[in-house]
Amino acid sequence: MNNPSLISQWTLIQPAWLVLLLLCVPVVWLGQRRMQSLGPVRQWTAIILRCLVLLVLTLLLARLCRVDRNENLAVIAVLDRSQSIPAERQEQALDWLGQAMENKPVEAQFALVDVAEAASISSLPSISDDLVRRNASLQGHQTRLDAGIEMAMAIAPPDTPVRLVLATEGNQTTGDLRRAAQVAATNGIPIDVLPLTYRYDREVILKRLVAPARARPQETVSLRFVLESTRAVRGKLNLFVNGHAIDLAPGRPELSRSIELQAGINAMQVSHQVAGSGAYSYEAVFIPDNPQADRVTANNKATAMVLVSGPGRIVLVDNDGLSAANLAAYLSDGDMEIQVQSASNLPQDLAPLLGIDALVLINVDNSVLTYAQQEMLQRYVTDLGGGLIMIGGPESFGAGGWIGSPVAEILPVELDPPDKKQMPKGALVLVLDRSGSMTGPKMMMAKAAAMGAVRLLSHKDMTATILFEGRSEWLVPLTEVGDKKEILNALRRIGANGGTTMGPALLMALEALREVQLGVKHVIVLSDGQTSDPPQCASLAEQMAAEDITVSTVGIGADINIDLLKYMAQVTKGRFYQVNDPARIPQIFVKEAQVVRRAMIVERHFVPQVDYGLSEILKGVGGTLPPLDGYVLTAPKGGLNQVVLKSDQADPILAVGQAGLGRCVAFTASADGRWAPAWLQWSGFAGFWQQVVRWAAKPQQPTDIEVVTERLGTEVTVEAEVHDAPSVTRMAAQVLAPSMEVETLMLNPIGPGRYRGRFQASAPGSYIVNVSQAGDDAQSRPVSAVVTVPFAPEFQDLQDNRPLLTEVAALTGGRVLSDMPASLFDLSGVKIPETHMPLTRPLLILFLILFLLDVAVRRVALDLVTAWQDLRQWARRRNDVQDDPTLSRLRQRRQDLKQQLSSPQVKQVMAKRYEAPSESQVTPPPVATDSPTPKPPVAEPTPAEPSESEATSHIQQLLRAKRRGRPGPDDPSQGRPNP
């Protein structure tokens, strides 16, 4: 297709080489003087060829190129979809782009890039007029406009003029829009800006909640609130500490305090007395009396944290709140503060764990904690220096699904024992519904659940995955788990489509499990139960029950076949789960997969043996230890980890180890009457566990370092002051973000013993700052501080930033667009790219041809007149040969024979098959006689006399004379002498 906007021109990149064409003058002059012997034709032919060779060589050196100019404009729109922009303004921007697209030229291209915390491509550059109005993939709590500009420049088509359109309010919380605009200006790409103007004239912002970083037990701390309001408004102020409301209005029914805010900055203060040691998380919330007086509610809260130092604080965690009761009673006799709580009440972020010296997990099931909480426990030990103690039971260690978890990485034992220590293996078959109803978040959670279930299996267990919709197929055939990588990769590729028929999938699972001899056979079915063959599914469940195969069913969605799924679980002694929130699926799968791991439990009577008697935990513990009745099978981990107590089979019972800044302890037996009834009667039981807890607990933080943090917008300033430590030359801080990412921050000296550093807190949540002496030889313990960002920083802005957008347009040569649709596809101010196509190859070929012709003209002499005469003679001789009578007769004879042979009669004779004659038809041969029959004489032909015309040549005359002198056979003169 011809493109009218593609213009081609010719140019010379190095035109200075054209001076070589002056050499044509001496070439002509020398040719006239030196090549006269060639004749005039050859002489001027050689001169012209030499001039052409010189011309082509000059064009090669001057780099003759074809220049293509493409004037088909590509417009890439960057739309700000951050949460701070009102939804109606985003819709107006999309309407504006849709109206502007109506005037798009046919060959022009358009693309759309959405930006919030990151950039996302909604549509690539194309000539299509479609406009994508939704983007569900963007997440985050900040605005990074430079990422959108960089993404737009990255997808810009090459060799095409480009214009960017930035639709935003101009408030960026991170990144540098000016730097991105400078890069666009350098590349000749103008940025048109479409300001999404707004102004919140009725808004209240709770700017900050100021509290002391540290306090002592029973101390009364002062809390200061800072609020900003655009106008006078009345409302209520609420204060919570660790999730519990504080009474701010004593003597009144409500707990909140009624306040009246004036336009501008408002400050007020309250006091609160802290109790024991630990971390106190304060959250303040403002609620206006008139909801219309406050447009954005996300910026109506602020948080702060106070760390209260005191005696060691130990938190015992169990599943039901009862398993830790006995141990808590024994530990409370010491000088430690003991607290018991359920695993479901563990915090969701890391900051509340700062005030805990040690966490004790007592028979805690892995499925109770989310993956983020497990990663939080790992960070609590390695980065905060906390202590973690895991005590065994049927729901703990490998039997509780901890294999492959973040906690397993820091425990001092291997949760997946080697082959020689493996107990009877188990098999887990996942039967997953991938019909059309499982699209979106359901399928994402189903894949995450299946992967989580596989991760906690032992490497010697067996697993399989069956997918069903209208048909059933093996995704992963029944096989040993091994290193799990291939299985996990296969699960990631699961998609959803089709109808639902569950029966064949259950039959496949039943037949596969029948072929293996394993201790545990378990099936997990994830479906809504809406299948076309319910009777067959129920019958297959009964057959599975007869084969000792347990089935647990997970019903997801609002419209599920509860009766079928419940029956399948009950008849096989499994469990049924009805799930309305897909986020619960991974925890259910992890819990169900633990059925396979029950084989890791060892229940028998034995006396534990001391393997490392120099451990601090065994100080004061003398004599023979009481017997135990069971434990969870694990293996020594090696390295810096130490096995203190072992079973009679050399399996770890008590192991300790260092993990980062903290310590971990693993006790694979129980601490209650299940496996340790004799230990509860042992006089050294309390002392033993007190020493275990003290060994693992976090040491007291140093008092010679004081840390102060201050947040202004998204920038946090960290200041550390070192007392009585003149030898400290460098200080560093480790920043743990809410996403568990770690950033190292160097603190620069600003005075004697004072250091300062800054970092960006761009996401809401708690940032933990650990400050310590920097260097390899640093021995000091870190001092922790907490910085909280209560809401996304973008909600702090109450109006658009039009000056920044005007600056960006002026910097790049763009335009500030109005609310009326403008001509986006305008080439004014756009750099038209030029594509240079060098003609080196064709010019080289032409140079070689001309050069060879030049040499041939000078070295090869051609007599054209003689050549023409020879050609004419050859043609004449050829015509004479064709006119010879003898040859003509031969040709005519050959033609006649061809016609005779091609006649139908000849073909019929040739095609007739030969047949032998019968006896009656055979003629007998003649009988021989004594006297032969004389042959009649044959007369010789008389030679004809040559005609007169034949006697014209000398040779013919000689032939005639010869014939006359030869006697014939009847010549009477034969035998007689001549007279």
Short mmCIF file of C-alpha atoms in Angstrom, two decimals, residues 30-187:
data_model
loop_
_atom_site.label_atom_id
_atom_site.label_comp_id
_atom_site.label_asym_id
_atom_site.label_seq_id
_atom_site.Cartn_x
_atom_site.Cartn_y
_atom_site.Cartn_z
CA LEU A 30 44.85 12.89 -21.12
CA GLY A 31 42.45 10.65 -22.97
CA GLN A 32 42.56 12.85 -26.06
CA ARG A 33 46.38 12.89 -26.07
CA ARG A 34 47.28 9.37 -24.97
CA MET A 35 44.54 7.20 -26.53
CA GLN A 36 44.56 8.41 -30.15
CA SER A 37 45.76 4.98 -31.32
CA LEU A 38 42.47 3.43 -30.24
CA GLY A 39 40.52 5.21 -32.87
CA PRO A 40 37.89 7.88 -32.30
CA VAL A 41 35.08 5.51 -31.22
CA ARG A 42 37.13 3.53 -28.69
CA GLN A 43 38.88 6.68 -27.51
CA TRP A 44 35.74 8.58 -26.55
CA THR A 45 34.10 5.44 -25.18
CA ALA A 46 37.06 4.95 -22.81
CA ILE A 47 37.02 8.62 -21.80
CA ILE A 48 33.29 8.51 -20.99
CA LEU A 49 33.65 5.27 -19.00
CA ARG A 50 36.52 6.72 -16.95
CA CYS A 51 34.46 9.79 -16.13
CA LEU A 52 31.55 7.56 -15.05
CA VAL A 53 33.87 5.47 -12.83
CA LEU A 54 35.12 8.67 -11.21
CA LEU A 55 31.51 9.85 -10.70
CA VAL A 56 30.43 6.60 -9.01
CA LEU A 57 33.54 6.59 -6.78
CA THR A 58 32.78 10.17 -5.75
CA LEU A 59 29.18 9.27 -4.83
CA LEU A 60 30.46 6.36 -2.75
CA LEU A 61 32.82 8.58 -0.81
CA ALA A 62 30.16 11.29 -0.41
CA ARG A 63 27.74 8.59 0.91
CA LEU A 64 24.72 9.03 -1.31
CA CYS A 65 21.58 8.12 0.73
CA ARG A 66 17.87 7.97 0.26
CA VAL A 67 16.08 9.83 3.08
CA ASP A 68 12.57 8.71 4.05
CA ARG A 69 10.43 11.11 6.11
CA ASN A 70 7.44 9.47 7.83
CA GLU A 71 4.77 12.03 8.73
CA ASN A 72 2.29 9.52 10.17
CA LEU A 73 2.02 10.77 13.74
CA ALA A 74 1.82 8.43 16.74
CA VAL A 75 0.00 9.85 19.77
CA ILE A 76 0.50 8.10 23.11
CA ALA A 77 -1.77 9.18 25.95
CA VAL A 78 -0.66 8.75 29.57
CA LEU A 79 -3.66 8.69 31.92
CA ASP A 80 -3.24 9.13 35.67
CA ARG A 81 -5.45 6.58 37.45
CA SER A 82 -4.25 7.21 41.01
CA GLN A 83 -6.76 7.06 43.84
CA SER A 84 -6.42 10.74 44.71
CA ILE A 85 -8.05 11.87 41.44
CA PRO A 86 -11.85 11.96 41.59
CA ALA A 87 -13.40 9.20 39.52
CA GLU A 88 -15.55 11.65 37.56
CA ARG A 89 -12.43 13.56 36.43
CA GLN A 90 -10.88 10.34 35.10
CA GLU A 91 -14.06 9.58 33.16
CA GLN A 92 -14.05 13.11 31.72
CA ALA A 93 -10.46 12.61 30.55
CA LEU A 94 -11.46 9.38 28.77
CA ASP A 95 -14.41 11.16 27.13
CA TRP A 96 -12.06 13.93 26.02
CA LEU A 97 -9.70 11.41 24.41
CA GLY A 98 -12.62 9.65 22.74
CA GLN A 99 -13.84 12.88 21.14
CA ALA A 100 -10.33 13.81 20.04
CA MET A 101 -9.96 10.40 18.37
CA GLU A 102 -12.80 11.25 15.99
CA ASN A 103 -10.42 13.49 14.03
CA LYS A 104 -7.64 10.91 13.85
CA PRO A 105 -6.14 10.44 10.36
CA VAL A 106 -6.45 6.95 8.94
CA GLU A 107 -2.70 6.21 9.00
CA ALA A 108 -2.05 7.84 12.40
CA GLN A 109 -1.44 5.62 15.43
CA PHE A 110 -2.75 5.86 19.00
CA ALA A 111 -1.78 4.15 22.26
CA LEU A 112 -2.84 4.43 25.90
CA VAL A 113 -0.67 4.02 29.02
CA ASP A 114 -2.20 4.04 32.51
CA VAL A 115 -0.09 5.10 35.47
CA ALA A 116 -0.45 5.05 39.25
CA GLU A 117 2.24 3.50 41.44
CA ALA A 118 3.54 1.86 38.24
CA ALA A 119 2.83 2.13 34.53
CA SER A 120 0.62 -0.30 32.63
CA ILE A 121 0.04 -0.54 28.87
CA SER A 122 -3.66 -0.53 28.03
CA SER A 123 -3.17 -0.50 24.25
CA LEU A 124 -0.11 -0.55 22.00
CA PRO A 125 0.35 1.90 19.11
CA SER A 126 -1.99 0.99 16.25
CA ILE A 127 -4.28 2.63 13.72
CA SER A 128 -7.34 1.33 15.57
CA ASP A 129 -9.83 3.82 17.00
CA ASP A 130 -10.70 1.68 20.04
CA LEU A 131 -10.18 3.29 23.46
CA VAL A 132 -9.67 1.03 26.50
CA ARG A 133 -11.61 2.62 29.35
CA ARG A 134 -10.80 0.16 32.18
CA ASN A 135 -7.58 -1.08 33.73
CA ALA A 136 -7.92 -3.44 36.71
CA SER A 137 -4.21 -4.31 36.94
CA LEU A 138 -3.04 -1.07 38.56
CA GLN A 139 -2.51 -1.16 42.31
CA GLY A 140 -0.65 0.88 44.86
CA HIS A 141 -0.97 3.92 47.03
CA GLN A 142 1.16 6.52 45.27
CA THR A 143 1.60 8.36 41.98
CA ARG A 144 4.70 8.03 39.81
CA LEU A 145 4.11 10.09 36.69
CA ASP A 146 7.65 9.69 35.36
CA ALA A 147 7.04 5.92 35.02
CA GLY A 148 4.16 6.65 32.64
CA ILE A 149 6.30 8.97 30.49
CA GLU A 150 9.13 6.43 30.37
CA MET A 151 6.73 3.62 29.40
CA ALA A 152 5.20 5.76 26.66
CA MET A 153 8.62 6.54 25.17
CA ALA A 154 9.56 2.85 25.38
CA ILE A 155 6.57 1.71 23.27
CA ALA A 156 6.81 4.58 20.78
CA PRO A 157 7.21 3.17 17.24
CA PRO A 158 10.66 3.79 15.72
CA ASP A 159 11.08 6.11 12.73
CA THR A 160 7.73 7.73 13.49
CA PRO A 161 6.96 11.19 14.87
CA VAL A 162 5.60 10.92 18.43
CA ARG A 163 3.51 13.19 20.59
CA LEU A 164 2.66 12.43 24.23
CA VAL A 165 -0.50 13.53 26.02
CA LEU A 166 -0.33 13.51 29.84
CA ALA A 167 -3.73 13.61 31.57
CA THR A 168 -3.14 14.13 35.31
CA GLU A 169 -3.58 16.50 38.20
CA GLY A 170 0.22 16.85 38.54
CA ASN A 171 0.63 15.62 42.12
CA GLN A 172 3.45 13.06 42.19
CA THR A 173 4.36 11.27 45.40
CA THR A 174 7.52 9.64 44.08
CA GLY A 175 9.74 9.86 41.02
CA ASP A 176 10.81 12.94 39.04
CA LEU A 177 8.48 14.11 36.28
CA ARG A 178 10.81 16.97 35.30
CA ARG A 179 13.68 14.57 34.60
CA ALA A 180 11.44 12.41 32.41
CA ALA A 181 10.29 15.56 30.55
CA GLN A 182 13.92 16.53 29.90
CA VAL A 183 14.57 13.11 28.36
CA ALA A 184 11.51 13.54 26.12
CA ALA A 185 12.67 17.01 25.08
CA THR A 186 16.11 15.64 24.18
CA ASN A 187 14.46 13.09 21.89
#
